[in-house]
XYZ file of C-alpha atoms in Angstrom:
421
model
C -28.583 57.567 13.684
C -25.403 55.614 13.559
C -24.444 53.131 16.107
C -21.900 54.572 18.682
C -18.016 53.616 18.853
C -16.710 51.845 21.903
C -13.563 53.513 23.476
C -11.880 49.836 22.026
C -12.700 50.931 18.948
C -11.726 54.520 19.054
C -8.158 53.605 20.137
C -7.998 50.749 17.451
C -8.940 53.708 14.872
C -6.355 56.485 16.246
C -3.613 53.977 16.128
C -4.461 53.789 12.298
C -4.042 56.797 11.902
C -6.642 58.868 9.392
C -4.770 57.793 6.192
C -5.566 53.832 6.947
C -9.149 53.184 6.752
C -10.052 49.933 8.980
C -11.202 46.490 6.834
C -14.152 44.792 6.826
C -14.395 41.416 8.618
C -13.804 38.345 5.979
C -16.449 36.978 4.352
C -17.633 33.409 3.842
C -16.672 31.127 1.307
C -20.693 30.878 0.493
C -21.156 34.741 0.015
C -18.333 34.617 -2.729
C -17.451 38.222 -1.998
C -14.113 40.390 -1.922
C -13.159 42.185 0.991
C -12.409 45.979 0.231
C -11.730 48.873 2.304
C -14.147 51.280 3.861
C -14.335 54.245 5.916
C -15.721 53.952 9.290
C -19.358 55.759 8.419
C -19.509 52.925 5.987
C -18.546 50.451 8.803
C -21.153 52.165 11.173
C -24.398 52.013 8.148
C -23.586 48.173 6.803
C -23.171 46.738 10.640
C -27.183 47.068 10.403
C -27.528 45.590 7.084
C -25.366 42.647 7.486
C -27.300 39.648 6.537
C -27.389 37.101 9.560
C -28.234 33.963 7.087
C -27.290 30.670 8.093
C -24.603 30.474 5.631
C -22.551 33.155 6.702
C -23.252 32.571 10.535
C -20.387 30.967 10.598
C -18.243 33.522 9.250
C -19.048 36.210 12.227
C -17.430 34.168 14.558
C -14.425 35.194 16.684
C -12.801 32.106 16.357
C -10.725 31.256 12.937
C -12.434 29.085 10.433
C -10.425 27.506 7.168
C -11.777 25.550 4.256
C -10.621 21.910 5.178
C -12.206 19.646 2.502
C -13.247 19.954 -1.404
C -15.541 17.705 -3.195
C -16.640 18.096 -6.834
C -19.902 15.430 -7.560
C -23.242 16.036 -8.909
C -26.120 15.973 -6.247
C -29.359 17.745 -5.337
C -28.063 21.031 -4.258
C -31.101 22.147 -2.759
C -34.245 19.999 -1.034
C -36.756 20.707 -3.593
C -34.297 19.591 -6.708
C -35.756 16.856 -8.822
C -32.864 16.199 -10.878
C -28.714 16.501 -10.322
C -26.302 19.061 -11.189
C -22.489 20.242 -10.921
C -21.963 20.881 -7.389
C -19.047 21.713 -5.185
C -19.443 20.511 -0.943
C -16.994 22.691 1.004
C -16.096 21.500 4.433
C -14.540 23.965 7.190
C -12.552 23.508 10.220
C -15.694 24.135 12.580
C -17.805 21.429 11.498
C -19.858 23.333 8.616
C -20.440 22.186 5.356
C -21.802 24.302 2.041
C -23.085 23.269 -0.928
C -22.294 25.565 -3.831
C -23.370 25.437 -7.342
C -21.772 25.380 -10.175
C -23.367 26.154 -13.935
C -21.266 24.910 -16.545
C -21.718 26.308 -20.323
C -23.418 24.360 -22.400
C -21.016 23.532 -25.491
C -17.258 23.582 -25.635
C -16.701 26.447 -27.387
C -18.453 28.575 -24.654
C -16.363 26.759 -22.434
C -13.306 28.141 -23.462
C -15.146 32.066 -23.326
C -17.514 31.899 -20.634
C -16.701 31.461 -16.597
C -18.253 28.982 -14.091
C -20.947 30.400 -12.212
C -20.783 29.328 -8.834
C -23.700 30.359 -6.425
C -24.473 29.135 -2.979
C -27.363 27.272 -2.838
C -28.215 27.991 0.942
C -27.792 24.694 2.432
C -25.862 23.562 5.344
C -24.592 20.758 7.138
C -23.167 20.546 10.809
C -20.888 18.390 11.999
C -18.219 17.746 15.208
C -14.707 18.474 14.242
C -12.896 19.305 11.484
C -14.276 18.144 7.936
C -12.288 15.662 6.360
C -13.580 13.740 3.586
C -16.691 13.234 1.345
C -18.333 10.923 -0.986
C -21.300 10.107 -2.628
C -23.275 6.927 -3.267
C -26.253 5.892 -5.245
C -30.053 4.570 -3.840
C -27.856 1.095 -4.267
C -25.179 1.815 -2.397
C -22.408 2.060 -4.905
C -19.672 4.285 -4.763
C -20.116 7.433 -7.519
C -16.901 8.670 -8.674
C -16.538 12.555 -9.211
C -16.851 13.725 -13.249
C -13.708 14.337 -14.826
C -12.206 15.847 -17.882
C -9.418 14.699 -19.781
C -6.780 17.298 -19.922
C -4.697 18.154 -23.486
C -2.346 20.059 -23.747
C -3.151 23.187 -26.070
C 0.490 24.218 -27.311
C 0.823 20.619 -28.188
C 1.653 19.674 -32.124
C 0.047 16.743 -32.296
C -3.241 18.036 -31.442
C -3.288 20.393 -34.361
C -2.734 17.729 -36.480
C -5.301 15.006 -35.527
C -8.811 16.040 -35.103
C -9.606 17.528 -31.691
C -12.080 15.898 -29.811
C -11.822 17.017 -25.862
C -15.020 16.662 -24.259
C -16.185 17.398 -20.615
C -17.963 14.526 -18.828
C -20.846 15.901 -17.715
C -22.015 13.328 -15.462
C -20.454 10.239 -13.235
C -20.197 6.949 -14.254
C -22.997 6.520 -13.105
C -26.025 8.811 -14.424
C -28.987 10.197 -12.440
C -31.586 7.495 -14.169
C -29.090 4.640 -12.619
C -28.682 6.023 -9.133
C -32.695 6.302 -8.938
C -33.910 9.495 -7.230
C -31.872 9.748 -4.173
C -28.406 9.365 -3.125
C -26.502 9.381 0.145
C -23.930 11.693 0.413
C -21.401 10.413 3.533
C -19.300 13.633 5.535
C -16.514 12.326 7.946
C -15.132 14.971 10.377
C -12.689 14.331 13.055
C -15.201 13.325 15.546
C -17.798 11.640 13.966
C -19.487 10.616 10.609
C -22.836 11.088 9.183
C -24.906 9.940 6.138
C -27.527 11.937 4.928
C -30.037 11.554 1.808
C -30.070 13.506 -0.545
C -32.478 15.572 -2.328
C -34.357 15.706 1.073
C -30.729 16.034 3.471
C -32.392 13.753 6.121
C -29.593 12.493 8.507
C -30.104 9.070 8.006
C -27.187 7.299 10.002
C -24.653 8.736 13.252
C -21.525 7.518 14.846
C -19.569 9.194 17.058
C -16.093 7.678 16.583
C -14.024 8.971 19.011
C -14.476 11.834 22.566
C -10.546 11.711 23.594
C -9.228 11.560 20.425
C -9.588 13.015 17.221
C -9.146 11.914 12.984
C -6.052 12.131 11.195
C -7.254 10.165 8.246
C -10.216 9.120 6.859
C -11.419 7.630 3.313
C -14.089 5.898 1.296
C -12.658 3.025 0.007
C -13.849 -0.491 -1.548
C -13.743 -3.813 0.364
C -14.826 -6.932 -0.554
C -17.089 -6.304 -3.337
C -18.491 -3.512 -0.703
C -17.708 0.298 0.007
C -17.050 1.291 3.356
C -15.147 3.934 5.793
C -12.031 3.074 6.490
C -10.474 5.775 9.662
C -7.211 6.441 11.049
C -7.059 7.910 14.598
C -4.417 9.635 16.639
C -4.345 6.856 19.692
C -3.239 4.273 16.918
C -6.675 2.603 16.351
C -8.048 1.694 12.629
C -11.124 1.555 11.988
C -13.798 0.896 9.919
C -17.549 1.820 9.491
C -19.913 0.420 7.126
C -21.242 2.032 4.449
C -24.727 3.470 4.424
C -25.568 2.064 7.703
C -22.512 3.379 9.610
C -22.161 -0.051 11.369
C -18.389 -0.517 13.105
C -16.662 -3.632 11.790
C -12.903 -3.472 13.088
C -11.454 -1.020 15.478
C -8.052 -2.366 16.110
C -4.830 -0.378 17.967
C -2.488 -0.751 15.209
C 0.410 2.167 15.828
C 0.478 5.387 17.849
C 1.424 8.593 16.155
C 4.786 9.138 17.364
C 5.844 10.820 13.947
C 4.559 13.398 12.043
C 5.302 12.137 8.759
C 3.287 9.339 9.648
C -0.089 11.591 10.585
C 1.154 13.624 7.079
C 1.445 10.476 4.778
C -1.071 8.226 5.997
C -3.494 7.046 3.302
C -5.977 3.962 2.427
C -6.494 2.390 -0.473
C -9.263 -0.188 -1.863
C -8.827 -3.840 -1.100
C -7.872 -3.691 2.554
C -4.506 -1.612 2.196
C -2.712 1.268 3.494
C 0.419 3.321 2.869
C 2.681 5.908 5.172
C 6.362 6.979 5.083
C 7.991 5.378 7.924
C 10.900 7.190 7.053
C 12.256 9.619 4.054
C 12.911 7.088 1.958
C 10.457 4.215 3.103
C 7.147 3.331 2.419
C 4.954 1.308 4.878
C 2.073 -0.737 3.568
C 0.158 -2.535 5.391
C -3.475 -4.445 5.143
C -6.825 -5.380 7.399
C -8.122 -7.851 5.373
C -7.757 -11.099 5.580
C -8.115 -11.997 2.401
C -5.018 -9.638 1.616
C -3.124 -11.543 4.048
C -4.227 -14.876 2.677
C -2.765 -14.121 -0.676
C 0.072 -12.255 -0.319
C 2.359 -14.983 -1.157
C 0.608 -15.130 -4.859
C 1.081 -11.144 -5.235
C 4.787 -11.111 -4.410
C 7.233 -10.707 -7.078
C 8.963 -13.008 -9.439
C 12.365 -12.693 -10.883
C 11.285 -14.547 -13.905
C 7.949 -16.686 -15.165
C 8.441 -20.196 -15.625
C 8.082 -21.408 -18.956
C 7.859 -25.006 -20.315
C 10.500 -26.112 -23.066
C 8.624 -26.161 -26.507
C 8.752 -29.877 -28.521
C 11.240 -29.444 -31.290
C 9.815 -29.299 -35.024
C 9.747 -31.999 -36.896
C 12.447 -31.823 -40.066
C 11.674 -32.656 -43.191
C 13.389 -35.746 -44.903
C 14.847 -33.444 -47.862
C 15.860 -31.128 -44.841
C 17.957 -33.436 -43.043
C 19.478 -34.901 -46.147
C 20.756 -31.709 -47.567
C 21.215 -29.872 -44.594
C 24.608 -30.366 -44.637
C 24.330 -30.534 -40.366
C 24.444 -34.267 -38.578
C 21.884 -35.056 -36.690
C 21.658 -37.893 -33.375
C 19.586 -40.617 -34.124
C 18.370 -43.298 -30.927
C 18.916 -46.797 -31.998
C 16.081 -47.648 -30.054
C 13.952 -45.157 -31.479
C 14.524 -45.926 -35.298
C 14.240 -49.759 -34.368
C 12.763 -50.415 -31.384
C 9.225 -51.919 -30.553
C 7.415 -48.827 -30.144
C 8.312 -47.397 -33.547
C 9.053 -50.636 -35.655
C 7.008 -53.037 -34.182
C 7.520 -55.651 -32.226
C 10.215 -58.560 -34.177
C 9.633 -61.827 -35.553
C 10.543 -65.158 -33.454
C 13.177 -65.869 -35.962
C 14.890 -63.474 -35.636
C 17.802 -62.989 -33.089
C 17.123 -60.709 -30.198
C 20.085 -59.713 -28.377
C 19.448 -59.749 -24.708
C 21.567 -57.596 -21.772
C 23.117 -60.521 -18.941
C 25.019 -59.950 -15.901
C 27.855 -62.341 -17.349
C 28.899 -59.887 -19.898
C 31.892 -57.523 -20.410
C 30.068 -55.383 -17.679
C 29.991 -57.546 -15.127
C 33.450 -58.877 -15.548
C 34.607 -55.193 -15.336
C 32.836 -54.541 -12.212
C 33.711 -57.882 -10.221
C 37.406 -56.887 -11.486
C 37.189 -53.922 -10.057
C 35.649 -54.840 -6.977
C 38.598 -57.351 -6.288
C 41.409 -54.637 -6.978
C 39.602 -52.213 -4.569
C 39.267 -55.049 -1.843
C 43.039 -56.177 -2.567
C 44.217 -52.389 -2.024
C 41.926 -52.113 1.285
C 43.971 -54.893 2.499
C 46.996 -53.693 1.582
C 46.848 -50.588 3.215
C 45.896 -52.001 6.629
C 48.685 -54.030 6.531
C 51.089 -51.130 6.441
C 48.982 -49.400 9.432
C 49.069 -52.408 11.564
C 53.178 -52.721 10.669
C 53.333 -49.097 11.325
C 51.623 -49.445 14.729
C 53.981 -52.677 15.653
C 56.954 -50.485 14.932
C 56.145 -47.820 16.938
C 55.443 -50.150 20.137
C 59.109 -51.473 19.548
C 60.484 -48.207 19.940
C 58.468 -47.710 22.593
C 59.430 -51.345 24.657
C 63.105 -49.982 23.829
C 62.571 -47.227 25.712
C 61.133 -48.275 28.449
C 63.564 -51.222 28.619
C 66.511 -48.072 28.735
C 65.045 -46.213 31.365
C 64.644 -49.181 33.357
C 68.441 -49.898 33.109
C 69.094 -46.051 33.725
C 66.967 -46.469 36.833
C 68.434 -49.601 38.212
C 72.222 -48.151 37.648
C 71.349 -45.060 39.785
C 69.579 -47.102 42.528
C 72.900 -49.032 42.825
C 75.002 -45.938 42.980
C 73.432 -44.387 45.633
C 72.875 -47.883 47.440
C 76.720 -47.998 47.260
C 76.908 -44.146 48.419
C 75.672 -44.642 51.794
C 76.029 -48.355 52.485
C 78.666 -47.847 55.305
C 77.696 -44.730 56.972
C 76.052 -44.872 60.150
C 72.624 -43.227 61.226
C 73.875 -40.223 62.641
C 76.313 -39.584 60.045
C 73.880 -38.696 57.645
């Protein structure tokens, strides 16, 4: 008692053809299965069984869904866990977020044998938007960083010949006993943000941060001795949300996203800063904190460090006398008062006047520099006197030239009548 073919169907088959078998729909990231071929009786019997779970709900969908954030921390995977273990939060493109998790072998040498078992642990989280980022903090609101391992190479020769020690980290920073026996795990999509507590996944805190718009960016970072959610939007606007409590403190327009590169590169980092490429070979940083901007004179760069002259050491007498290299002596500081003492009154004491060789020299010279002023405007003043004699001269000549042709021309027309001319 199969189910019965549309006519869709039947033409999507023929145009197989009967050596093609049709595929099965892809499966969810939390069922962890392969996709494999099967005949169309096969297709008819498991569209019955298919399980309709919450956690692959998402994966029967017509519309596409992609895996758009990873996060590897160690939470309650489930509601009724009492302690935390390896887990793996997988955020899609339709707002849904999985917890998987993951059982790690025990000892290292079973590490290097045995696979990860990864197992979905049946929860989900909804969101608006596109997951972007995660993060996890502890009952005191302190950011937990993600375990880690550090990585050696195996072909390497100097691990063969010191003793191996490569050990996984198990746990954060900070341990289950120090985070208490709850943590908030924060999930930022490209519409809004949510904090939820964790073992018992109660939303504890909302914001929508932008209708018209959507997320490019989005990151947990530290500021000010505190953690919060720094955001990058497509209109331009930065923003930042408080951390557990979700509570906007800046929302400025900074720069709309004219560029790609700029939506591709933008990131934040701790203290109040961000990066982009402005161009190919140009990085952009920038900072909302004023605190940043306050000392950014102190963190700029210095060609060199200023250091003070060291005192020169002091040479032995034997040193100096054998040396065989002279050395300058101050007269005043082998015999002067503040190294000899201060001289008897019966003895001479030689003491500096203004009448002295000095002072001769300098009225001398004084006089010769006054006697060569003078001198030299004397010959400008007899320069100037001979050049208005030549200029008298001349006048005095065209005066004569002047008079001589007045006369001529007097004499010209002295006995001609009026109407002659």
């Amino acid at each position: 008692s199969g189910k019965r073919l549309s006519s869709a169907d039947v033409s999507k088959a023929n145009r197989r053809g009967p050596g093609r078998p049709p595929f099965r729909k892809a499966q969810s990231a939390a069922c962890m299965e392969i996709s494999l071929p099967v005949t169309t009786e096969e297709n008819r019997e498991n569209s019955f069984s298919r399980s309709r779970s919450s956690s692959v709900s998402s994966i029967d969908r017509d519309s596409k869904e992609a895996i758009t954030a990873l996060y590897f921390m160690e939470s309650f995977a489930r509601k009724n866990d009492s302690a935390v273990s390896p887990c793996l939060w997988v955020g899609t493109g339709l707002g849904m977020v999985l917890i998987l998790s993951l059982n790690l072998p025990a000892s290292d040498d079973l590490r290097q044998s045995e696979p990860v078992m990864v197992s979905p642990s049946g929860t989900v989280l909804t969101l608006k938007g596109a997951v972007l980022t995660f993060a996890c903090l502890d009952c005191m609101g302190t950011l937990t960083h993600p375990p880690y391992e550090v990585w050696r190479d195996p072909h390497s020769a100097d691990d063969g010949e010191k003793t191996r020690k490569r050990k996984l980290v198990m746990h954060s920073p900070s341990s289950s006993q120090d985070m208490g026996d709850h943590q908030f795990a924060v999930i930022c999509s490209e519409k809004q943000a949510k904090v939820f507590s964790l073992p018992s996944q109660t939303c504890l805190y909302v914001h929508n941060i932008t209708e018209t718009s959507f997320l490019l960016r989005a990151d947990v970072v530290t500021l000010c001795n505190s953690v919060c959610l720094a955001c990058f939007c497509a209109n331009g606007h930065i923003m930042t949300l408080s951390l557990p409590s979700l509570r906007p403190l800046l929302d400025i327009n900074y720069l709309p996203v004219t560029d790609m590169r700029i939506a591709r590169t933008f990131c934040f980092t701790n203290e109040g800063q961000a990066l982009y490429l402005s161009s190919p070979t140009e990085i952009q940083r920038l900072t909302y904190s004023q605190e940043m901007c306050d000392n950014l004179q102190d963190m700029l760069g210095d060609l060199f460090t200023p250091v003070e002259t060291p005192e020169a050491q002091n040479r032995g007498f034997l040193k100096g006398l054998f040396g065989g290299s002279g050395q300058a002596f101050d007269r005043e500081e082998l015999f002067g008062e503040a190294t000899a003492g201060k001289a008897s009154r019966s003895l001479a004491q030689h003491i500096p006047g203004s009448g002295g060789i000095e002072g001769v020299r300098g009225a001398a010279g004084g006089v010769i520099g006054d006697l060569t002023r003078a001198r030299i405007a004397l010959d400008e003043r007899g320069q100037k006197l001979g050049e208005l004699d030549e200029r008298t001269a001349s006048m005095m000549a065209s005066a004569e030239a002047f008079s001589k042709h007045a006369h001529e021309v007097m004499l010209k027309y002295k006995d001609k009548k009026w109407y002659q001319f």
